[in-house]
Amino acid sequence: MTRYVERCVQWLRAFDRRHPWAWDLHLTGFFVFAAFIDLVGDGWRNIAQNTDVPAWTLYAITLAVTVPLLWRRTHPLAVYAVMLFASLVNNWTGAVLQASLTLLIVVFNIATRLPPRTLAWSYALLVLPPVVGHVRHPQGSWDQQVVSTMMSFAIVALLGIAVRTRQEYMASLVQRAKQLEVERDQQAQLATNAERTRIAREMHDIIGHNLSVITTLADGGSYAAAKSPERAAQALTAIGTTSRQALTELRRLLDVLREDAPQAQEGAALSPQPALTDLDHLIDGVRAAGLPVRNTVSGRPDSLPAGRQLTVYRVVQEALTNTLKHGGPEATAHVEVAYGDDAVRVTVTDTGVGGAPPTPTAASSTTGPSGRGLTGMRERTALYDGTLEAGPLRHPPGGWQVVLRLPKEPAK
């Protein structure tokens, strides 16, 4: 029953919002009809204090306290003023027409629509009609003519305040729900963009490095084919190994992106992300591609979280890839990993001929046409509050240097 009543009330409110004049016409017509029935049937004489009021005065009072209800929502104060004056005349003449009680509707409308200060002085002015009536026609006690009337208007005003409070509360809930929906959509979009960036970074690191190794091996194999077929065969073998490794990592990444990822991965062999223990394997692969790499490790290799280990691995991988792509045939590289008490410091230096001053186009000259390599390294480093410096060496023999400092613990 409660839900049924609530649905009916909601339907009436929706109809009123769509057709406000229809409701106002029906309400005004009802009170005009009821007031004239009371007037024509002489029912007003039963409580009148003066039954000798002229008929034109009675009709004028009746119209003044009923017809203005049609504009009570658009011009509430003007309607209030007209009806208050008519109520004063009603009590002054002693007719005491019951139609004057329609002023309660206007007071309710003021309480629900206008500021509380307006309601306060409007309520204060309501004392005038009963006081004037009591002074003009002192019949009965003060309580009967003044206090009871003011109590009725006070109850209606409080009811209007309660309705207004509920309406404002419901409006605030609706606004809050809309705001939460907008924030939810924004968070979902930000999460989607972040995931796209992460996937693009992983794709670049996996495919970019392996393709660079494959390209270098293919170039070296083509030169060695004429003079040393045995070296060319070794290059082809290395190309096959590197290609299969890249394909395996790519398939693993694509499996994660599939909608049926849990089912697709049930029978798949899952391997962990690269870590610091895989650096030697990475460097061996780069050496096989023809780039001499010297590796130095200092300090105590304390355990790092998997995310930080992956960041170190990817930065070293990208730096060596850049050397393969842009360092030239005579380039060499040196990877130095230093474990400190509070951070890990990684320095990758090469002696290649590539490299330009760190200008807005520097990323293009060091990380490929799109400049995603350096951007990806910086994004990975920023995730763990680390610092990354990359740029050309300004003193002979030249080359390029990448310096990564990664805290072991999150910044507090």
CSV table of C-alpha atoms in Angstrom, one decimal:
chain,number,residue,atom,x,y,z
A,1,MET,CA,0.0,0.0,0.0
A,2,THR,CA,2.8,2.4,0.8
A,3,ARG,CA,4.5,1.8,-2.5
A,4,TYR,CA,1.2,2.2,-4.3
A,5,VAL,CA,0.6,5.6,-2.6
A,6,GLU,CA,4.1,6.6,-3.3
A,7,ARG,CA,3.7,5.8,-7.0
A,8,CYS,CA,0.5,7.8,-7.1
A,9,VAL,CA,2.1,10.8,-5.5
A,10,GLN,CA,5.0,10.6,-7.9
A,11,TRP,CA,2.6,10.5,-10.8
A,12,LEU,CA,0.7,13.5,-9.6
A,13,ARG,CA,3.9,15.4,-9.1
A,14,ALA,CA,5.1,14.5,-12.5
A,15,PHE,CA,1.8,15.6,-14.0
A,16,ASP,CA,1.9,18.9,-12.1
A,17,ARG,CA,5.5,19.6,-13.4
A,18,ARG,CA,4.3,18.9,-17.0
A,19,HIS,CA,1.0,20.7,-16.7
A,20,PRO,CA,1.1,23.3,-13.8
A,21,TRP,CA,-1.9,25.3,-15.1
A,22,ALA,CA,-4.1,22.3,-15.2
A,23,TRP,CA,-3.7,21.6,-11.5
A,24,ASP,CA,-4.0,25.4,-10.7
A,25,LEU,CA,-7.2,25.7,-12.7
A,26,HIS,CA,-8.8,22.6,-11.0
A,27,LEU,CA,-7.8,23.8,-7.5
A,28,THR,CA,-9.0,27.3,-8.0
A,29,GLY,CA,-12.2,26.2,-9.6
A,30,PHE,CA,-12.9,23.8,-6.7
A,31,PHE,CA,-12.6,26.5,-4.1
A,32,VAL,CA,-14.6,29.1,-6.1
A,33,PHE,CA,-17.4,26.5,-6.5
A,34,ALA,CA,-17.3,25.6,-2.8
A,35,ALA,CA,-17.2,29.2,-1.7
A,36,PHE,CA,-20.2,30.2,-3.8
A,37,ILE,CA,-22.2,27.2,-2.6
A,38,ASP,CA,-21.6,28.4,1.0
A,39,LEU,CA,-22.5,31.9,0.0
A,40,VAL,CA,-25.7,31.1,-2.0
A,41,GLY,CA,-26.9,28.5,0.4
A,42,ASP,CA,-26.6,31.0,3.3
A,43,GLY,CA,-24.4,28.6,5.2
A,44,TRP,CA,-22.1,31.5,6.1
A,45,ARG,CA,-24.8,33.0,8.3
A,46,ASN,CA,-24.4,30.1,10.8
A,47,ILE,CA,-21.1,31.6,12.0
A,48,ALA,CA,-21.3,35.2,10.8
A,49,GLN,CA,-20.9,37.9,13.4
A,50,ASN,CA,-22.9,40.3,11.2
A,51,THR,CA,-25.5,38.9,8.8
A,52,ASP,CA,-26.4,42.3,7.3
A,53,VAL,CA,-23.4,42.5,5.1
A,54,PRO,CA,-24.3,43.7,1.5
A,55,ALA,CA,-24.4,41.0,-1.1
A,56,TRP,CA,-21.9,42.7,-3.4
A,57,THR,CA,-19.4,42.8,-0.5
A,58,LEU,CA,-19.8,39.1,0.1
A,59,TYR,CA,-19.3,38.3,-3.6
A,60,ALA,CA,-16.3,40.6,-3.8
A,61,ILE,CA,-14.7,39.0,-0.7
A,62,THR,CA,-15.4,35.5,-2.1
A,63,LEU,CA,-13.8,36.3,-5.4
A,64,ALA,CA,-10.8,38.0,-3.8
A,65,VAL,CA,-10.0,35.0,-1.6
A,66,THR,CA,-10.4,32.3,-4.2
A,67,VAL,CA,-9.6,33.5,-7.8
A,68,PRO,CA,-6.0,34.7,-6.9
A,69,LEU,CA,-5.1,31.1,-6.1
A,70,LEU,CA,-4.6,30.7,-9.8
A,71,TRP,CA,-1.4,32.7,-9.6
A,72,ARG,CA,-0.2,31.6,-6.1
A,73,ARG,CA,2.9,29.9,-7.6
A,74,THR,CA,4.0,32.5,-10.0
A,75,HIS,CA,3.2,35.6,-7.9
A,76,PRO,CA,2.9,34.3,-4.3
A,77,LEU,CA,3.5,37.7,-2.5
A,78,ALA,CA,1.0,39.6,-4.7
A,79,VAL,CA,-1.6,36.9,-4.1
A,80,TYR,CA,-0.9,37.0,-0.4
A,81,ALA,CA,-1.3,40.7,-0.3
A,82,VAL,CA,-4.7,40.6,-2.1
A,83,MET,CA,-6.0,37.8,0.0
A,84,LEU,CA,-4.8,39.3,3.2
A,85,PHE,CA,-6.6,42.5,2.4
A,86,ALA,CA,-9.8,40.6,1.6
A,87,SER,CA,-9.4,38.7,4.9
A,88,LEU,CA,-9.2,42.0,6.7
A,89,VAL,CA,-12.4,43.2,5.0
A,90,ASN,CA,-14.0,39.9,5.8
A,91,ASN,CA,-13.3,40.2,9.6
A,92,TRP,CA,-14.0,43.9,9.6
A,93,THR,CA,-17.5,43.4,8.2
A,94,GLY,CA,-18.2,40.5,10.5
A,95,ALA,CA,-19.2,38.2,7.6
A,96,VAL,CA,-16.5,35.7,8.6
A,97,LEU,CA,-16.7,33.8,5.3
A,98,GLN,CA,-15.0,30.4,5.5
A,99,ALA,CA,-13.5,31.0,2.0
A,100,SER,CA,-10.9,33.2,3.7
A,101,LEU,CA,-9.3,30.0,5.0
A,102,THR,CA,-7.8,29.6,1.5
A,103,LEU,CA,-5.1,31.9,2.8
A,104,LEU,CA,-3.7,28.8,4.4
A,105,ILE,CA,-2.8,27.5,1.0
A,106,VAL,CA,-0.9,30.7,0.2
A,107,VAL,CA,1.0,30.4,3.5
A,108,PHE,CA,1.9,26.8,2.7
A,109,ASN,CA,3.1,27.9,-0.7
A,110,ILE,CA,5.3,30.7,0.8
A,111,ALA,CA,6.8,28.2,3.3
A,112,THR,CA,7.8,25.8,0.5
A,113,ARG,CA,9.1,28.3,-2.0
A,114,LEU,CA,10.3,31.6,-0.4
A,115,PRO,CA,13.0,32.3,2.1
A,116,PRO,CA,12.3,31.8,5.8
A,117,ARG,CA,12.5,35.6,6.4
A,118,THR,CA,9.6,36.2,4.0
A,119,LEU,CA,7.6,33.5,5.8
A,120,ALA,CA,8.3,35.1,9.2
A,121,TRP,CA,6.9,38.5,8.3
A,122,SER,CA,4.1,37.0,6.3
A,123,TYR,CA,3.1,35.0,9.4
A,124,ALA,CA,3.3,38.1,11.6
A,125,LEU,CA,0.9,40.0,9.3
A,126,LEU,CA,-1.7,37.2,9.7
A,127,VAL,CA,-2.5,38.4,13.2
A,128,LEU,CA,-4.1,41.5,11.7
A,129,PRO,CA,-7.4,40.0,10.4
A,130,PRO,CA,-8.4,38.2,13.7
A,131,VAL,CA,-7.4,41.1,15.8
A,132,VAL,CA,-9.4,43.5,13.7
A,133,GLY,CA,-12.4,41.2,13.8
A,134,HIS,CA,-12.2,40.8,17.6
A,135,VAL,CA,-11.9,44.6,18.1
A,136,ARG,CA,-14.7,45.3,15.6
A,137,HIS,CA,-17.0,42.5,16.8
A,138,PRO,CA,-16.0,41.5,20.3
A,139,GLN,CA,-18.0,38.3,20.4
A,140,GLY,CA,-16.5,35.3,22.2
A,141,SER,CA,-13.1,35.1,23.9
A,142,TRP,CA,-9.7,36.3,22.6
A,143,ASP,CA,-8.5,32.7,22.4
A,144,GLN,CA,-11.4,31.7,20.1
A,145,GLN,CA,-10.8,34.4,17.5
A,146,VAL,CA,-7.1,35.1,17.6
A,147,VAL,CA,-5.1,32.2,19.2
A,148,SER,CA,-6.9,29.4,17.4
A,149,THR,CA,-6.5,31.1,14.0
A,150,MET,CA,-2.8,31.8,14.6
A,151,MET,CA,-2.3,28.1,15.7
A,152,SER,CA,-3.9,26.9,12.4
A,153,PHE,CA,-1.6,29.1,10.3
A,154,ALA,CA,1.5,28.0,12.4
A,155,ILE,CA,0.7,24.3,11.8
A,156,VAL,CA,0.4,24.9,8.1
A,157,ALA,CA,3.7,26.9,8.1
A,158,LEU,CA,5.5,24.1,9.9
A,159,LEU,CA,4.1,21.6,7.5
A,160,GLY,CA,5.4,23.7,4.6
A,161,ILE,CA,8.8,23.9,6.2
A,162,ALA,CA,8.9,20.1,6.6
A,163,VAL,CA,7.9,19.5,3.0
A,164,ARG,CA,10.5,22.0,1.8
A,165,THR,CA,13.2,20.4,3.9
A,166,ARG,CA,12.3,17.0,2.4
A,167,GLN,CA,12.4,18.4,-1.1
A,168,GLU,CA,15.7,20.0,-0.6
A,169,TYR,CA,17.1,16.8,0.9
A,170,MET,CA,15.9,14.7,-2.0
A,171,ALA,CA,17.3,17.2,-4.4
A,172,SER,CA,20.7,17.1,-2.7
A,173,LEU,CA,20.6,13.2,-2.9
A,174,VAL,CA,19.8,13.4,-6.6
A,175,GLN,CA,22.6,15.9,-7.2
A,176,ARG,CA,25.0,13.8,-5.2
A,177,ALA,CA,24.0,10.7,-7.1
A,178,LYS,CA,24.6,12.5,-10.4
A,179,GLN,CA,27.9,13.8,-9.2
A,180,LEU,CA,29.0,10.3,-8.1
A,181,GLU,CA,28.0,8.9,-11.5
A,182,VAL,CA,30.1,11.6,-13.2
A,183,GLU,CA,33.0,10.8,-10.9
A,184,ARG,CA,32.6,7.1,-11.5
A,185,ASP,CA,32.7,7.6,-15.3
A,186,GLN,CA,35.7,9.8,-14.9
A,187,GLN,CA,37.5,7.3,-12.8
A,188,ALA,CA,36.7,4.5,-15.2
A,189,GLN,CA,38.0,6.7,-18.1
A,190,LEU,CA,41.2,7.5,-16.2
A,191,ALA,CA,41.7,3.8,-15.3
A,192,THR,CA,41.1,2.9,-19.0
A,193,ASN,CA,43.7,5.5,-20.1
A,194,ALA,CA,46.2,4.3,-17.5
A,195,GLU,CA,45.7,0.7,-18.6
A,196,ARG,CA,46.2,1.6,-22.2
A,197,THR,CA,49.4,3.5,-21.4
A,198,ARG,CA,50.6,0.5,-19.4
A,199,ILE,CA,49.8,-1.9,-22.2
A,200,ALA,CA,51.5,0.3,-24.8
A,201,ARG,CA,54.5,0.6,-22.6
A,202,GLU,CA,54.8,-3.2,-22.2
A,203,MET,CA,54.2,-3.7,-26.0
A,204,HIS,CA,57.0,-1.2,-26.8
A,205,ASP,CA,59.4,-2.8,-24.4
A,206,ILE,CA,58.7,-6.4,-25.5
A,207,ILE,CA,58.5,-5.9,-29.2
A,208,GLY,CA,60.9,-3.0,-29.6
A,209,HIS,CA,63.8,-4.7,-27.8
A,210,ASN,CA,63.4,-8.0,-29.6
A,211,LEU,CA,63.0,-6.5,-33.0
A,212,SER,CA,66.1,-4.4,-32.4
A,213,VAL,CA,68.0,-7.5,-31.6
A,214,ILE,CA,66.6,-9.3,-34.6
A,215,THR,CA,67.4,-6.5,-36.9
A,216,THR,CA,71.0,-6.3,-35.6
A,217,LEU,CA,71.5,-10.1,-35.9
A,218,ALA,CA,70.0,-10.0,-39.5
A,219,ASP,CA,72.3,-7.2,-40.5
A,220,GLY,CA,75.3,-9.0,-39.1
A,221,GLY,CA,74.3,-12.3,-40.6
A,222,SER,CA,74.0,-10.7,-44.1
A,223,TYR,CA,77.5,-9.4,-43.8
A,224,ALA,CA,78.9,-12.7,-42.5
A,225,ALA,CA,77.0,-14.9,-45.1
A,226,ALA,CA,79.6,-14.4,-47.8
A,227,LYS,CA,82.8,-14.7,-45.6
A,228,SER,CA,81.7,-16.9,-42.7
A,229,PRO,CA,78.6,-19.1,-43.3
A,230,GLU,CA,79.1,-20.6,-39.8
A,231,ARG,CA,78.6,-17.1,-38.2
A,232,ALA,CA,75.6,-16.5,-40.4
A,233,ALA,CA,74.0,-19.8,-39.2
A,234,GLN,CA,74.6,-18.7,-35.6
A,235,ALA,CA,72.9,-15.4,-36.4
A,236,LEU,CA,69.9,-17.2,-37.8
A,237,THR,CA,69.7,-19.4,-34.8
A,238,ALA,CA,69.8,-16.4,-32.5
A,239,ILE,CA,67.1,-14.7,-34.6
A,240,GLY,CA,64.9,-17.7,-34.3
A,241,THR,CA,65.4,-17.9,-30.5
A,242,THR,CA,64.7,-14.2,-30.1
A,243,SER,CA,61.6,-14.3,-32.3
A,244,ARG,CA,60.1,-17.2,-30.3
A,245,GLN,CA,60.8,-15.4,-27.1
A,246,ALA,CA,59.1,-12.2,-28.3
A,247,LEU,CA,56.2,-14.2,-29.6
A,248,THR,CA,55.8,-16.0,-26.3
A,249,GLU,CA,55.8,-12.7,-24.3
A,250,LEU,CA,53.4,-11.1,-26.8
A,251,ARG,CA,51.0,-14.0,-26.6
A,252,ARG,CA,51.1,-13.8,-22.8
A,253,LEU,CA,50.2,-10.1,-22.9
A,254,LEU,CA,47.4,-10.6,-25.4
A,255,ASP,CA,45.9,-13.4,-23.3
A,256,VAL,CA,45.5,-10.9,-20.5
A,257,LEU,CA,43.6,-8.6,-22.8
A,258,ARG,CA,41.1,-11.2,-23.9
A,259,GLU,CA,37.6,-11.1,-22.5
A,260,ASP,CA,37.8,-14.8,-21.7
A,261,ALA,CA,41.3,-14.5,-20.2
A,262,PRO,CA,40.6,-16.9,-17.2
A,263,GLN,CA,39.4,-19.6,-19.6
A,264,ALA,CA,42.2,-18.9,-22.1
A,265,GLN,CA,44.9,-19.1,-19.5
A,266,GLU,CA,43.7,-22.3,-17.7
A,267,GLY,CA,45.9,-24.5,-19.9
A,268,ALA,CA,48.6,-21.9,-20.6
A,269,ALA,CA,52.0,-22.0,-19.1
A,270,LEU,CA,52.3,-18.8,-17.1
A,271,SER,CA,55.7,-17.3,-16.5
A,272,PRO,CA,56.5,-14.4,-14.1
A,273,GLN,CA,57.5,-10.9,-15.3
A,274,PRO,CA,61.2,-10.3,-15.8
A,275,ALA,CA,63.2,-9.6,-12.6
A,276,LEU,CA,66.7,-8.6,-11.6
A,277,THR,CA,67.8,-12.2,-11.9
A,278,ASP,CA,67.0,-12.1,-15.6
A,279,LEU,CA,69.4,-9.2,-16.3
A,280,ASP,CA,72.2,-11.6,-17.1
A,281,HIS,CA,70.1,-13.4,-19.7
A,282,LEU,CA,69.1,-10.0,-21.2
A,283,ILE,CA,72.7,-8.9,-21.4
A,284,ASP,CA,73.7,-12.2,-22.9
A,285,GLY,CA,71.1,-11.7,-25.6
A,286,VAL,CA,72.4,-8.3,-26.4
A,287,ARG,CA,75.9,-9.6,-26.6
A,288,ALA,CA,74.8,-12.2,-29.0
A,289,ALA,CA,73.3,-9.5,-31.2
A,290,GLY,CA,76.8,-8.0,-31.5
A,291,LEU,CA,76.9,-5.3,-28.8
A,292,PRO,CA,79.8,-5.7,-26.3
A,293,VAL,CA,78.3,-5.2,-22.9
A,294,ARG,CA,80.2,-5.0,-19.6
A,295,ASN,CA,78.2,-5.7,-16.4
A,296,THR,CA,79.1,-4.5,-12.9
A,297,VAL,CA,77.2,-5.2,-9.7
A,298,SER,CA,78.1,-3.6,-6.4
A,299,GLY,CA,76.5,-3.7,-3.0
A,300,ARG,CA,74.3,-6.2,-1.4
A,301,PRO,CA,71.5,-7.3,-3.8
A,302,ASP,CA,68.6,-7.0,-1.3
A,303,SER,CA,65.2,-8.3,-2.4
A,304,LEU,CA,63.0,-5.7,-4.2
A,305,PRO,CA,59.3,-5.9,-4.8
A,306,ALA,CA,58.4,-7.4,-8.2
A,307,GLY,CA,57.2,-4.0,-9.6
A,308,ARG,CA,60.5,-2.3,-8.8
A,309,GLN,CA,62.5,-5.2,-10.2
A,310,LEU,CA,60.5,-5.0,-13.5
A,311,THR,CA,61.1,-1.3,-13.7
A,312,VAL,CA,64.9,-1.8,-13.4
A,313,TYR,CA,64.8,-4.6,-16.0
A,314,ARG,CA,62.8,-2.5,-18.5
A,315,VAL,CA,65.0,0.5,-18.1
A,316,VAL,CA,68.1,-1.5,-18.8
A,317,GLN,CA,66.4,-3.3,-21.6
A,318,GLU,CA,65.3,0.0,-23.2
A,319,ALA,CA,68.7,1.6,-22.8
A,320,LEU,CA,70.5,-1.3,-24.4
A,321,THR,CA,67.9,-1.4,-27.2
A,322,ASN,CA,68.6,2.3,-27.9
A,323,THR,CA,72.3,1.5,-28.1
A,324,LEU,CA,71.7,-1.3,-30.6
A,325,LYS,CA,69.6,0.9,-32.7
A,326,HIS,CA,71.5,4.2,-32.7
A,327,GLY,CA,74.9,3.5,-31.2
A,328,GLY,CA,76.6,2.5,-34.4
A,329,PRO,CA,78.8,-0.6,-35.2
A,330,GLU,CA,81.6,0.3,-32.9
A,331,ALA,CA,79.5,1.1,-29.8
A,332,THR,CA,80.1,-0.6,-26.5
A,333,ALA,CA,77.9,-0.5,-23.3
A,334,HIS,CA,78.5,-0.7,-19.6
A,335,VAL,CA,75.7,-1.6,-17.2
A,336,GLU,CA,76.4,-0.8,-13.6
A,337,VAL,CA,73.9,-1.8,-10.8
A,338,ALA,CA,74.6,-0.4,-7.3
A,339,TYR,CA,72.6,-1.6,-4.4
A,340,GLY,CA,72.4,1.0,-1.6
A,341,ASP,CA,70.8,1.0,1.8
A,342,ASP,CA,67.7,2.9,0.6
A,343,ALA,CA,67.8,2.8,-3.2
A,344,VAL,CA,69.0,1.0,-6.2
A,345,ARG,CA,71.1,3.0,-8.7
A,346,VAL,CA,71.4,1.8,-12.3
A,347,THR,CA,73.8,3.4,-14.8
A,348,VAL,CA,73.8,2.4,-18.5
A,349,THR,CA,76.6,4.1,-20.5
A,350,ASP,CA,77.4,3.5,-24.1
A,351,THR,CA,80.1,4.9,-26.5
A,352,GLY,CA,77.8,5.1,-29.5
A,353,VAL,CA,77.9,7.9,-32.0
A,354,GLY,CA,74.1,8.5,-31.6
A,355,GLY,CA,72.7,11.1,-29.2
A,356,ALA,CA,71.8,14.7,-29.3
A,357,PRO,CA,71.3,17.4,-26.7
A,358,PRO,CA,68.2,16.9,-24.7
A,359,THR,CA,65.8,19.1,-26.7
A,360,PRO,CA,62.2,18.4,-27.5
A,361,THR,CA,63.4,16.3,-30.5
A,362,ALA,CA,65.9,14.4,-28.5
A,363,ALA,CA,63.5,11.6,-27.7
A,364,SER,CA,63.1,11.0,-31.4
A,365,SER,CA,66.8,10.6,-31.9
A,366,THR,CA,67.2,8.2,-29.0
A,367,THR,CA,64.1,6.2,-28.7
A,368,GLY,CA,62.8,5.8,-32.2
A,369,PRO,CA,60.5,7.9,-34.4
A,370,SER,CA,57.7,8.2,-31.7
A,371,GLY,CA,59.9,8.8,-28.7
A,372,ARG,CA,58.0,6.3,-26.6
A,373,GLY,CA,61.1,4.6,-25.1
A,374,LEU,CA,62.3,7.5,-23.0
A,375,THR,CA,58.7,8.4,-22.1
A,376,GLY,CA,58.0,4.8,-21.0
A,377,MET,CA,61.1,4.8,-18.8
A,378,ARG,CA,60.1,8.0,-17.1
A,379,GLU,CA,56.6,6.7,-16.5
A,380,ARG,CA,57.8,3.5,-15.0
A,381,THR,CA,60.2,5.4,-12.8
A,382,ALA,CA,57.6,7.9,-11.6
A,383,LEU,CA,55.3,5.0,-10.5
A,384,TYR,CA,57.8,4.3,-7.7
A,385,ASP,CA,58.9,7.8,-6.9
A,386,GLY,CA,62.2,7.3,-8.6
A,387,THR,CA,64.4,9.6,-10.8
A,388,LEU,CA,65.6,9.1,-14.3
A,389,GLU,CA,68.2,11.1,-16.1
A,390,ALA,CA,69.0,10.4,-19.7
A,391,GLY,CA,71.2,12.4,-22.1
A,392,PRO,CA,74.4,12.6,-24.2
A,393,LEU,CA,77.9,12.6,-22.6
A,394,ARG,CA,79.5,15.9,-23.2
A,395,HIS,CA,83.1,14.8,-23.0
A,396,PRO,CA,85.1,12.4,-25.2
A,397,PRO,CA,84.6,9.7,-26.2
A,398,GLY,CA,80.9,10.8,-26.3
A,399,GLY,CA,78.0,8.4,-26.1
A,400,TRP,CA,74.8,8.3,-24.1
A,401,GLN,CA,74.1,7.7,-20.5
A,402,VAL,CA,70.9,6.7,-18.6
A,403,VAL,CA,70.9,6.9,-14.8
A,404,LEU,CA,68.1,5.4,-12.7
A,405,ARG,CA,67.6,5.8,-9.0
A,406,LEU,CA,64.8,3.8,-7.5
A,407,PRO,CA,63.9,3.9,-3.8
A,408,LYS,CA,63.6,0.5,-2.1
A,409,GLU,CA,60.6,1.5,-0.1
A,410,PRO,CA,57.6,3.8,-1.0
A,411,ALA,CA,58.1,7.5,-0.2
A,412,LYS,CA,56.3,8.6,3.0
